[in-house]
Coordinates of C-alpha atoms in Angstrom, one line a residue:
M685 CA -108.7 73.6 -11.4
T686 CA -106.6 71.4 -13.7
H687 CA -107.6 72.0 -17.1
D688 CA -106.7 69.5 -19.9
H689 CA -103.8 71.4 -21.9
D690 CA -102.1 72.1 -17.9
L691 CA -102.2 67.2 -19.4
V692 CA -100.5 68.2 -22.6
L693 CA -97.3 66.7 -22.7
R694 CA -94.2 68.8 -23.9
P695 CA -92.9 66.3 -27.1
T696 CA -88.4 66.5 -26.3
Q697 CA -86.6 68.3 -28.4
A698 CA -85.0 64.7 -30.4
Q699 CA -88.6 63.7 -31.0
I700 CA -89.3 67.3 -32.2
E701 CA -86.3 66.6 -34.2
A702 CA -87.2 63.2 -35.9
A703 CA -91.0 64.7 -36.2
L704 CA -89.3 67.2 -38.7
H705 CA -86.6 64.9 -40.2
P706 CA -88.7 62.0 -41.1
P707 CA -86.7 58.5 -43.0
V708 CA -87.4 58.8 -47.2
G709 CA -88.9 56.0 -48.7
R710 CA -92.3 56.2 -46.6
N711 CA -95.7 56.1 -47.6
G712 CA -99.4 55.7 -46.7
G713 CA -99.1 51.6 -45.7
D714 CA -95.8 52.3 -43.3
L715 CA -99.0 54.8 -41.4
V716 CA -100.8 51.2 -41.5
V717 CA -97.7 49.6 -39.6
E718 CA -96.3 52.4 -37.5
T719 CA -100.0 53.4 -36.6
L720 CA -100.6 49.6 -35.5
A721 CA -97.1 49.3 -33.7
G722 CA -97.9 52.0 -32.0
L723 CA -100.8 50.7 -30.5
G724 CA -99.6 47.5 -29.4
A725 CA -100.0 45.1 -32.5
T726 CA -96.8 42.3 -32.4
T727 CA -98.8 40.8 -35.3
V728 CA -100.9 40.8 -38.5
F729 CA -102.8 38.3 -40.6
G730 CA -103.6 38.5 -43.6
L731 CA -103.3 38.2 -47.3
P732 CA -102.1 40.3 -50.2
G733 CA -104.1 42.3 -52.6
Q734 CA -103.0 44.5 -55.6
H735 CA -104.5 47.4 -53.9
A736 CA -103.3 47.2 -50.8
L737 CA -99.7 46.6 -51.8
G738 CA -98.4 49.4 -49.6
M739 CA -99.3 47.7 -46.0
F740 CA -97.1 44.7 -47.3
D741 CA -94.7 46.8 -49.1
A742 CA -94.2 48.5 -45.4
L743 CA -94.5 45.1 -43.4
R744 CA -90.4 44.9 -44.9
R745 CA -89.8 48.3 -42.7
S746 CA -91.5 47.7 -39.6
S747 CA -91.2 45.1 -36.4
L748 CA -94.5 43.6 -36.6
R749 CA -94.6 39.9 -37.4
Y750 CA -97.2 38.4 -40.3
V751 CA -98.9 35.4 -40.8
G752 CA -100.4 34.8 -44.6
L753 CA -103.3 32.7 -45.3
R754 CA -104.3 31.4 -48.7
V755 CA -107.4 32.4 -48.2
E756 CA -109.4 36.0 -46.9
N757 CA -111.9 34.0 -44.8
N758 CA -108.8 31.7 -43.7
A759 CA -106.8 34.9 -42.1
G760 CA -109.6 36.2 -40.4
F761 CA -110.5 33.1 -38.4
A762 CA -106.5 33.3 -37.7
A763 CA -107.9 36.2 -36.7
D764 CA -110.2 36.1 -34.3
A765 CA -108.3 33.0 -32.8
Y766 CA -105.3 35.2 -31.6
G767 CA -108.1 38.2 -30.7
R768 CA -109.9 35.3 -28.2
I769 CA -106.6 33.6 -26.6
T770 CA -104.6 37.5 -25.8
G771 CA -107.8 40.2 -25.6
E772 CA -105.9 41.3 -28.2
A773 CA -106.9 43.5 -31.5
A774 CA -105.9 40.6 -34.5
P775 CA -104.6 42.9 -37.0
L776 CA -106.2 41.7 -40.9
L777 CA -104.9 43.4 -43.7
L778 CA -106.8 42.5 -47.8
S779 CA -107.9 44.1 -50.3
T780 CA -110.0 45.7 -52.2
G781 CA -113.3 43.4 -54.4
P782 CA -113.1 39.7 -53.8
G783 CA -110.3 39.8 -51.6
A784 CA -112.1 41.7 -49.0
L785 CA -115.5 39.6 -49.8
T786 CA -114.5 36.7 -49.0
S787 CA -113.2 37.8 -44.5
L788 CA -116.7 37.8 -44.3
A789 CA -118.1 35.4 -43.1
A790 CA -115.2 34.6 -41.7
L791 CA -116.6 38.5 -39.1
Q792 CA -119.9 37.3 -39.0
E793 CA -118.7 34.6 -36.8
A794 CA -116.5 37.5 -35.2
A795 CA -119.8 39.2 -34.0
A796 CA -121.4 36.3 -33.3
A797 CA -118.8 35.7 -30.4
S798 CA -117.7 39.0 -29.5
A799 CA -113.7 38.7 -30.5
P800 CA -111.7 41.6 -31.2
V801 CA -110.1 41.5 -35.1
L802 CA -108.9 45.0 -36.8
A803 CA -109.7 44.1 -40.3
I804 CA -107.7 46.9 -42.6
S805 CA -108.3 46.5 -46.3
S806 CA -107.6 48.7 -48.9
Q807 CA -110.2 50.5 -51.3
I808 CA -110.0 51.6 -55.8
P809 CA -107.8 55.2 -55.7
T810 CA -109.9 57.6 -54.2
A811 CA -111.4 59.4 -57.4
G812 CA -113.3 56.2 -57.7
L813 CA -115.2 56.8 -54.3
G814 CA -118.7 57.9 -54.3
G815 CA -120.6 55.4 -55.8
G816 CA -119.7 56.3 -60.2
R817 CA -119.0 53.1 -62.3
H818 CA -115.7 54.3 -63.7
G819 CA -114.4 50.6 -63.6
Y820 CA -111.3 50.4 -61.2
L821 CA -109.6 47.3 -60.6
H822 CA -112.3 45.2 -58.1
E823 CA -114.7 48.4 -57.6
L824 CA -118.0 48.3 -55.9
P825 CA -119.6 50.7 -56.1
D826 CA -119.9 50.9 -51.6
Q827 CA -116.9 48.7 -50.3
S828 CA -118.7 49.4 -46.9
A829 CA -121.6 49.0 -46.9
S830 CA -120.6 45.2 -47.9
F831 CA -119.4 45.2 -43.7
R832 CA -122.3 47.1 -41.4
G833 CA -124.4 45.5 -41.5
V834 CA -121.7 42.7 -39.9
V835 CA -119.5 44.5 -38.0
K836 CA -118.7 47.2 -34.6
S837 CA -118.1 50.1 -36.7
V838 CA -117.0 51.3 -40.4
H839 CA -114.2 53.3 -40.7
T840 CA -113.7 54.4 -44.4
V841 CA -109.6 57.1 -44.3
R842 CA -109.8 59.1 -47.2
A843 CA -106.5 61.1 -46.5
Q844 CA -102.6 60.2 -45.3
S845 CA -102.7 62.5 -42.3
Q846 CA -106.9 60.2 -41.2
I847 CA -104.8 56.8 -41.0
P848 CA -103.7 57.0 -37.1
S849 CA -106.4 58.7 -35.7
A850 CA -108.9 56.0 -38.2
L851 CA -107.1 53.1 -36.4
A852 CA -106.7 54.2 -33.2
E853 CA -110.3 54.2 -33.7
A854 CA -111.4 51.5 -34.6
W855 CA -108.7 50.0 -32.3
K856 CA -111.1 51.7 -29.2
S857 CA -114.1 50.1 -30.9
A858 CA -112.7 46.5 -31.1
L859 CA -112.1 47.2 -27.4
T860 CA -114.7 48.3 -25.7
A861 CA -117.2 45.9 -24.3
P862 CA -118.3 43.8 -26.1
H863 CA -115.7 43.6 -28.3
G864 CA -116.1 42.4 -32.2
P865 CA -114.5 43.3 -35.0
V866 CA -113.9 46.3 -36.5
W867 CA -113.6 47.7 -40.7
V868 CA -110.5 50.2 -41.8
E869 CA -110.7 50.5 -45.4
I870 CA -107.9 53.1 -47.4
P871 CA -107.7 54.0 -51.6
Q872 CA -105.2 52.6 -53.3
D873 CA -103.7 56.3 -54.3
V874 CA -103.6 57.4 -50.1
L875 CA -100.9 53.7 -49.2
L876 CA -98.8 54.8 -51.9
A877 CA -97.9 57.8 -52.1
E878 CA -95.2 58.9 -50.3
T879 CA -96.4 60.4 -47.5
P880 CA -94.1 63.4 -45.5
L881 CA -95.6 62.8 -42.5
P882 CA -93.9 61.9 -39.3
V883 CA -93.0 58.5 -37.5
V884 CA -96.4 57.4 -35.6
T885 CA -95.3 56.2 -32.3
A886 CA -97.8 55.3 -29.1
V887 CA -101.2 55.6 -29.9
D888 CA -103.6 56.8 -27.0
A889 CA -106.5 54.0 -28.0
T890 CA -107.9 53.3 -24.2
P891 CA -110.2 51.5 -24.1
E892 CA -113.7 52.4 -22.0
D893 CA -115.2 50.1 -19.0
L894 CA -118.5 49.5 -19.3
V895 CA -120.3 49.8 -15.4
P896 CA -123.3 48.8 -14.2
R897 CA -125.5 51.3 -13.0
P898 CA -125.2 50.9 -9.1
E899 CA -128.9 50.8 -8.6
L900 CA -129.7 47.6 -11.7
T901 CA -126.8 45.9 -9.1
A902 CA -128.5 47.0 -5.9
V903 CA -132.0 45.6 -6.5
A904 CA -130.1 42.7 -8.4
A905 CA -128.0 41.7 -5.0
D906 CA -131.7 42.4 -3.3
L907 CA -133.3 38.9 -5.4
L908 CA -130.7 37.5 -5.4
S909 CA -129.3 37.1 -1.7
R910 CA -133.4 36.5 -0.8
A911 CA -133.8 33.7 -3.4
S912 CA -134.8 30.1 -2.1
R913 CA -133.6 28.3 -5.6
P914 CA -131.1 30.5 -7.5
A915 CA -129.3 29.9 -10.1
I916 CA -126.6 31.4 -12.6
I917 CA -126.8 30.5 -16.5
A918 CA -122.4 31.5 -17.3
G919 CA -121.7 32.7 -20.6
G920 CA -118.8 33.8 -23.1
G921 CA -119.6 37.2 -21.8
V922 CA -117.8 35.3 -18.1
I923 CA -114.1 34.8 -20.3
R924 CA -114.2 37.7 -22.7
A925 CA -114.3 39.6 -19.6
D926 CA -111.9 37.7 -17.7
A927 CA -115.0 37.3 -14.6
S928 CA -114.7 33.4 -13.9
K929 CA -113.2 33.5 -10.2
K930 CA -115.3 36.4 -10.1
L931 CA -118.6 34.3 -11.0
R932 CA -117.5 30.8 -9.1
H933 CA -117.0 33.3 -5.8
L934 CA -120.8 34.2 -6.3
A935 CA -121.3 31.0 -7.3
E936 CA -120.4 29.9 -3.3
K937 CA -121.1 32.9 -2.0
L938 CA -125.3 32.2 -2.9
Q939 CA -124.6 28.6 -3.3
A940 CA -126.7 28.9 -6.6
P941 CA -125.9 26.4 -9.7
V942 CA -124.4 26.8 -12.3
V943 CA -124.6 26.1 -16.1
T944 CA -122.4 27.2 -19.1
T945 CA -123.3 27.8 -22.3
P946 CA -121.4 27.1 -26.1
G947 CA -119.8 30.0 -25.9
G948 CA -118.7 29.9 -21.9
K949 CA -117.2 26.3 -21.5
G950 CA -115.1 26.5 -19.3
A951 CA -116.3 29.6 -16.8
F952 CA -116.6 27.4 -14.2
P953 CA -115.0 24.5 -13.1
W954 CA -116.7 21.1 -14.3
T955 CA -116.6 19.0 -11.1
H956 CA -117.2 21.7 -8.9
P957 CA -120.8 20.5 -6.8
L958 CA -121.9 23.2 -8.3
S959 CA -121.7 22.6 -12.2
L960 CA -124.2 22.0 -13.4
Q961 CA -121.5 21.2 -16.6
S962 CA -123.1 22.0 -19.7
W963 CA -126.2 20.3 -21.0
L964 CA -128.4 22.9 -22.2
E965 CA -130.0 20.8 -24.8
D966 CA -131.8 17.9 -22.0
R967 CA -135.1 19.2 -21.3
H968 CA -133.6 18.4 -17.2
T969 CA -131.8 21.5 -17.2
T970 CA -134.5 23.5 -18.9
D971 CA -137.1 22.4 -16.3
F972 CA -133.8 22.7 -13.1
L973 CA -133.4 26.3 -14.3
E974 CA -137.4 26.8 -14.8
D975 CA -137.9 26.4 -11.6
A976 CA -135.2 28.9 -9.8
D977 CA -137.0 31.8 -8.3
V978 CA -134.3 33.7 -8.9
L979 CA -132.3 33.0 -12.4
L980 CA -128.3 35.4 -13.0
V981 CA -127.4 34.6 -16.9
V982 CA -124.5 36.0 -16.8
G983 CA -122.7 37.1 -20.6
S984 CA -125.6 35.8 -22.7
G985 CA -128.9 36.9 -24.7
L986 CA -130.2 33.2 -24.4
G987 CA -130.5 32.5 -27.9
E988 CA -130.6 29.2 -29.7
L989 CA -128.8 26.7 -28.5
S990 CA -128.6 28.3 -25.4
S991 CA -132.8 28.2 -24.2
N992 CA -132.7 24.0 -25.8
Y993 CA -133.8 26.1 -29.0
H994 CA -136.3 28.5 -27.3
T995 CA -138.2 26.4 -25.5
F996 CA -137.2 27.8 -22.1
A997 CA -138.9 30.0 -20.2
P998 CA -138.2 30.7 -16.8
R999 CA -140.6 31.1 -14.5
G1000 CA -139.1 32.6 -11.6
R1001 CA -137.5 36.3 -11.9
V1002 CA -134.2 36.9 -14.5
I1003 CA -131.2 38.8 -13.3
Q1004 CA -129.6 39.4 -17.5
I1005 CA -126.0 41.4 -17.5
E1006 CA -125.6 41.9 -21.0
A1007 CA -122.2 43.7 -22.7
D1008 CA -123.9 43.8 -25.9
L1009 CA -127.3 46.2 -25.7
G1010 CA -128.7 44.8 -28.9
K1011 CA -129.1 40.7 -26.8
L1012 CA -130.2 42.5 -22.7
E1013 CA -133.8 41.3 -22.6
A1014 CA -134.0 40.2 -26.6
N1015 CA -135.6 36.6 -26.1
H1016 CA -136.5 36.9 -22.3
P1017 CA -138.2 40.1 -20.0
A1018 CA -135.7 40.5 -17.5
L1019 CA -134.0 42.9 -14.9
G1020 CA -131.5 43.7 -17.4
I1021 CA -127.8 44.9 -16.8
H1022 CA -125.3 47.1 -19.5
A1023 CA -122.3 46.2 -18.6
D1024 CA -119.4 44.1 -18.3
A1025 CA -119.4 40.8 -17.0
W1026 CA -116.4 40.6 -14.7
H1027 CA -117.2 45.1 -13.0
A1028 CA -121.3 44.0 -12.7
V1029 CA -120.4 40.7 -10.8
Q1030 CA -117.3 42.4 -8.6
A1031 CA -120.5 44.6 -7.6
L1032 CA -122.9 41.7 -6.5
L1033 CA -120.0 40.1 -4.1
E1034 CA -119.9 43.2 -3.2
T1035 CA -123.3 43.5 -1.8
V1036 CA -125.2 40.3 -2.4
T1037 CA -125.8 38.6 0.7
E1038 CA -124.3 35.0 1.7
R1039 CA -127.0 32.4 2.1
A1040 CA -126.8 29.2 2.8
D1041 CA -128.4 26.4 1.2
A1042 CA -128.0 21.9 2.1
T1043 CA -129.9 20.5 -0.9
A1044 CA -127.8 23.2 -3.5
A1045 CA -124.6 20.5 -4.6
E1046 CA -127.3 17.3 -4.2
R1047 CA -130.3 19.3 -6.6
V1048 CA -127.1 19.7 -9.0
R1049 CA -125.9 15.3 -8.7
E1050 CA -129.2 14.5 -8.8
L1051 CA -130.5 16.6 -12.4
L1052 CA -126.6 15.5 -13.5
A1053 CA -127.4 11.7 -12.7
K1054 CA -131.0 11.8 -15.3
V1055 CA -128.8 13.6 -17.9
R1056 CA -126.4 10.9 -17.9
E1057 CA -129.4 8.3 -17.4
R1058 CA -131.3 9.7 -20.5
I1059 CA -128.3 10.0 -22.4
D1060 CA -126.4 5.8 -21.3
A1061 CA -130.2 4.8 -22.3
Q1062 CA -129.5 5.0 -25.9
E1063 CA -126.7 3.1 -26.6
L1064 CA -124.5 6.3 -27.9
T1065 CA -120.7 4.3 -26.2
L1066 CA -119.4 5.2 -30.0
E1067 CA -119.2 8.3 -29.4
Q1068 CA -119.1 9.0 -25.5
G1069 CA -115.4 6.7 -25.6
V1070 CA -114.2 9.9 -29.0
L1071 CA -115.1 12.5 -26.7
E1072 CA -113.4 10.7 -24.0
S1073 CA -110.1 9.5 -25.9
V1074 CA -110.0 13.4 -27.3
R1075 CA -109.8 14.3 -23.4
K1076 CA -107.8 12.1 -22.3
A1077 CA -105.2 13.0 -25.5
L1078 CA -105.1 16.6 -25.1
P1079 CA -102.8 18.2 -22.3
A1080 CA -105.3 20.2 -19.3
D1081 CA -103.8 24.4 -21.2
S1082 CA -104.5 23.3 -24.6
P1083 CA -106.9 25.7 -26.5
S1084 CA -108.6 23.5 -28.8
F1085 CA -111.0 24.7 -32.0
W1086 CA -113.9 23.0 -33.4
D1087 CA -115.4 23.2 -36.6
M1088 CA -119.8 23.6 -37.2
T1089 CA -119.6 18.4 -36.8
I1090 CA -121.3 16.9 -35.2
L1091 CA -118.0 15.8 -32.7
A1092 CA -118.2 19.4 -31.9
Y1093 CA -122.5 19.2 -30.5
W1094 CA -121.0 16.7 -28.4
A1095 CA -118.4 18.9 -26.9
W1096 CA -121.1 21.9 -26.1
S1097 CA -122.3 19.9 -24.1
A1098 CA -120.5 16.8 -23.0
F1099 CA -116.7 18.4 -23.0
D1100 CA -115.1 19.5 -20.5
A1101 CA -113.1 22.5 -21.4
K1102 CA -110.6 22.2 -17.7
G1103 CA -110.6 26.2 -17.9
P1104 CA -111.9 29.6 -19.4
N1105 CA -111.3 31.0 -22.7
H1106 CA -109.8 26.7 -23.5
L1107 CA -112.4 25.7 -26.0
H1108 CA -113.7 27.7 -28.9
S1109 CA -115.5 26.3 -32.0
A1110 CA -118.0 28.9 -35.0
Q1111 CA -121.4 28.2 -32.4
G1112 CA -121.4 32.1 -32.6
A1113 CA -122.2 32.5 -37.1
G1114 CA -122.6 28.8 -37.5
G1115 CA -120.1 28.6 -40.8
L1116 CA -118.0 25.9 -41.7
G1117 CA -114.6 26.4 -42.0
Y1118 CA -113.7 27.4 -38.4
A1119 CA -111.4 25.1 -36.6
F1120 CA -108.6 25.0 -38.6
P1121 CA -106.6 28.7 -39.0
A1122 CA -109.0 29.4 -36.1
A1123 CA -106.0 27.0 -34.5
L1124 CA -103.1 28.5 -37.1
G1125 CA -104.4 31.7 -34.9
A1126 CA -104.0 30.7 -31.5
A1127 CA -101.2 28.8 -31.8
A1128 CA -99.7 31.9 -33.0
A1129 CA -100.5 34.1 -30.1
D1130 CA -98.6 31.2 -28.0
P1131 CA -96.4 28.7 -29.0
T1132 CA -96.0 27.2 -25.8
R1133 CA -99.0 24.6 -26.0
P1134 CA -99.6 23.1 -28.4
V1135 CA -103.1 23.6 -29.9
L1136 CA -106.1 21.0 -31.1
A1137 CA -108.1 21.5 -33.4
V1138 CA -111.1 18.8 -34.6
S1139 CA -113.3 19.2 -37.9
G1140 CA -115.5 16.4 -39.9
D1141 CA -114.6 16.0 -43.3
G1142 CA -116.8 18.4 -45.3
G1143 CA -115.3 21.4 -42.3
A1144 CA -112.0 20.1 -43.6
L1145 CA -112.5 21.4 -46.9
Y1146 CA -112.4 24.4 -46.6
S1147 CA -109.4 24.7 -44.5
L1148 CA -106.8 22.0 -46.9
A1149 CA -104.9 25.0 -48.8
E1150 CA -104.4 25.9 -44.6
L1151 CA -102.1 23.5 -44.5
A1152 CA -99.4 25.3 -46.6
T1153 CA -99.6 28.0 -43.9
A1154 CA -99.8 26.1 -40.6
R1155 CA -96.4 23.7 -42.5
Q1156 CA -94.5 27.1 -43.4
Y1157 CA -94.5 28.6 -40.1
D1158 CA -93.8 25.5 -37.7
L1159 CA -97.1 25.7 -36.8
D1160 CA -98.0 23.9 -33.5
V1161 CA -101.2 21.9 -34.9
T1162 CA -103.0 18.7 -34.5
W1163 CA -105.9 18.3 -36.9
L1164 CA -108.3 15.5 -36.0
I1165 CA -111.1 15.0 -39.0
I1166 CA -113.9 13.1 -38.2
D1167 CA -114.3 12.3 -41.9
D1168 CA -117.7 9.7 -41.6
G1169 CA -117.9 11.1 -46.7
G1170 CA -120.6 13.7 -45.7
Y1171 CA -121.9 16.4 -43.5
G1172 CA -123.7 14.4 -40.8
I1173 CA -125.4 15.9 -39.0
L1174 CA -126.7 17.7 -42.4
R1175 CA -127.4 13.9 -43.4
E1176 CA -128.8 13.4 -39.7
Y1177 CA -131.2 16.4 -39.8
M1178 CA -132.9 15.2 -43.1
T1179 CA -133.6 11.8 -42.7
D1180 CA -135.3 12.3 -39.3
A1181 CA -137.4 15.4 -41.3
F1182 CA -137.9 13.7 -45.1
G1183 CA -136.6 9.8 -44.8
E1184 CA -133.6 10.8 -47.3
T1185 CA -130.9 12.7 -47.7
T1186 CA -129.8 14.7 -50.2
A1187 CA -126.2 16.7 -51.9
T1188 CA -125.0 15.0 -47.8
E1189 CA -122.5 12.5 -49.4
L1190 CA -119.4 13.5 -50.5
T1191 CA -116.3 12.5 -52.3
R1192 CA -113.4 12.7 -50.6
P1193 CA -109.3 12.6 -51.0
D1194 CA -107.1 10.1 -48.6
Y1195 CA -106.8 13.0 -45.6
V1196 CA -103.6 11.3 -44.3
A1197 CA -101.8 11.3 -47.8
L1198 CA -103.4 14.8 -48.2
A1199 CA -101.1 16.0 -45.0
E1200 CA -97.8 14.7 -46.1
S1201 CA -98.1 15.8 -49.7
F1202 CA -97.6 19.8 -48.1
G1203 CA -94.8 18.6 -45.4
V1204 CA -96.9 17.4 -42.7
P1205 CA -97.8 13.9 -41.2
G1206 CA -100.3 12.1 -41.4
V1207 CA -102.2 9.1 -39.5
R1208 CA -104.9 7.5 -39.6
T1209 CA -106.4 6.4 -37.0
S1210 CA -109.5 4.1 -35.1
P1211 CA -111.8 4.6 -31.8
E1212 CA -109.4 2.3 -30.1
T1213 CA -106.5 3.9 -30.9
L1214 CA -107.3 7.9 -31.1
E1215 CA -106.3 8.6 -27.0
A1216 CA -102.7 6.6 -28.1
D1217 CA -102.5 8.6 -32.0
L1218 CA -103.0 12.0 -30.8
T1219 CA -101.6 11.5 -27.9
K1220 CA -98.3 11.4 -29.6
A1221 CA -99.4 13.7 -32.1
L1222 CA -100.0 16.9 -30.1
S1223 CA -96.5 15.5 -28.0
T1224 CA -94.6 16.1 -31.3
P1225 CA -93.9 19.6 -32.2
G1226 CA -95.0 21.3 -35.4
P1227 CA -98.2 20.7 -37.2
S1228 CA -99.8 16.9 -37.5
V1229 CA -103.3 15.4 -39.9
V1230 CA -105.5 12.2 -37.4
V1231 CA -107.9 11.5 -39.5
L1232 CA -110.9 9.3 -37.7
P1233 CA -112.5 7.2 -40.1
A1234 CA -116.6 6.9 -38.2
V1235 CA -120.0 7.7 -38.3
L1236 CA -120.9 9.4 -35.0
R1237 CA -124.2 10.3 -33.9
M1238 CA -126.0 13.0 -32.1
F1239 CA -128.1 12.4 -28.7
A1240 CA -132.0 12.5 -29.4
A1241 CA -132.9 16.1 -29.3
T1242 CA -135.4 16.7 -26.7
H1243 CA -137.4 20.0 -27.7
L1244 CA -138.4 18.3 -30.3
G1245 CA -141.1 17.0 -27.9

């Protein structure tokens, strides 16, 4: 019999000597950065503040690369994108109070999209913890309470010896399915005090696998094998689990048509004979999915966007594979399988019986023809042309990041992402300002390919300060700004609902001149020259801005009756 204590690794004499005589001049901040490096982190994002200076000073003595943004919320968006692109937990260093709170909207988006972000904030000195009003700078009665309803887990450190374990626990939480943001806070005095503790080296924080219960996958496999009209909805969980190839093999084995959600863009090949593409905001697609006698939902909670604004009412059996327990059967009764998509789809691949269905591809072609006919009847050639120009200009392997803007709403339905993990937007929480700082985080994660950000002028105004970040770090991001003079989609919503608008029109700057004032090349384009201008910007290393003055319209909704 082997006991756990038999597996304990014995330190070498050199390791013992190093532990007994740690380098002088280290503080609690060093324990933070040493632990991050030991966990495997290479890049951190953030913004310095008075209480957090111990962490930032320690960065000088570490191998970690620091990317500093100008607004904490934007730093959170950058960390979010870094986590999505790499699949690693992205450290986000913040200061107490206002700095910490400014990151909340970004952390909400990371939570909604299951992006692994390790937010580490300073706190008021230890003597002030506990809710009393001591009058410290940035003091909150309970800072962690502001984050507890947003992040996956909260970890409060009160002594230097707790730092490595707290960070390891948080790292593991962020990377255990479902991925998500986590919160660690460390008092100012703990960060600043000199530490006698040994240098932190390798830290074990391996996330646990979330595997399905075999009796559930056996029932699911039987239902799918005997189905007459199976169909599949592929959500963002497929991409986060790196299960796209397995899903394709399963769909082909079952001859099941597949539609992808906005968060699942690219999870299934766009031009595959079984691809329903992404037209979930379409009544024809909704009818098709309702008609399935067995519907497999993988990595989606069937929320508002994925259910055509909750008008979707399946008539057949639903099988839902979901890592987030809160989403399991939250909107529709189902055979709920609480599992990571990779493991669950693999289990189904091993147990389903191959189906033959000569009608599946033809039914897909008929559905897509109905969708095209509906869209073409609305005379939206400008919008379709602009989206097509973006697709032609963007390299097939480049990621794109989209703000909450009309062109992004088009992209959710009509844009071929060309592969998994290539298209990202703020549709999880729906806040403005995501695209450009997120694209900066993606460029920091992978500098070998250009990155595209797409914003409206309203969303762009949230992120203009990060032009300085793009220039400072020479990040290869092209920012396409659709300038329609206001909050375009709200203009449409208010006009439809009330006949006139309020608070939707904006005074805005000359974006080209503004970009150039930061040392970032800018160009004003038109629908006719967009493809060429965007192609040139994307093929030129470093940051750039392309401004398209245009008023775009949305296609007609089908969920309003």
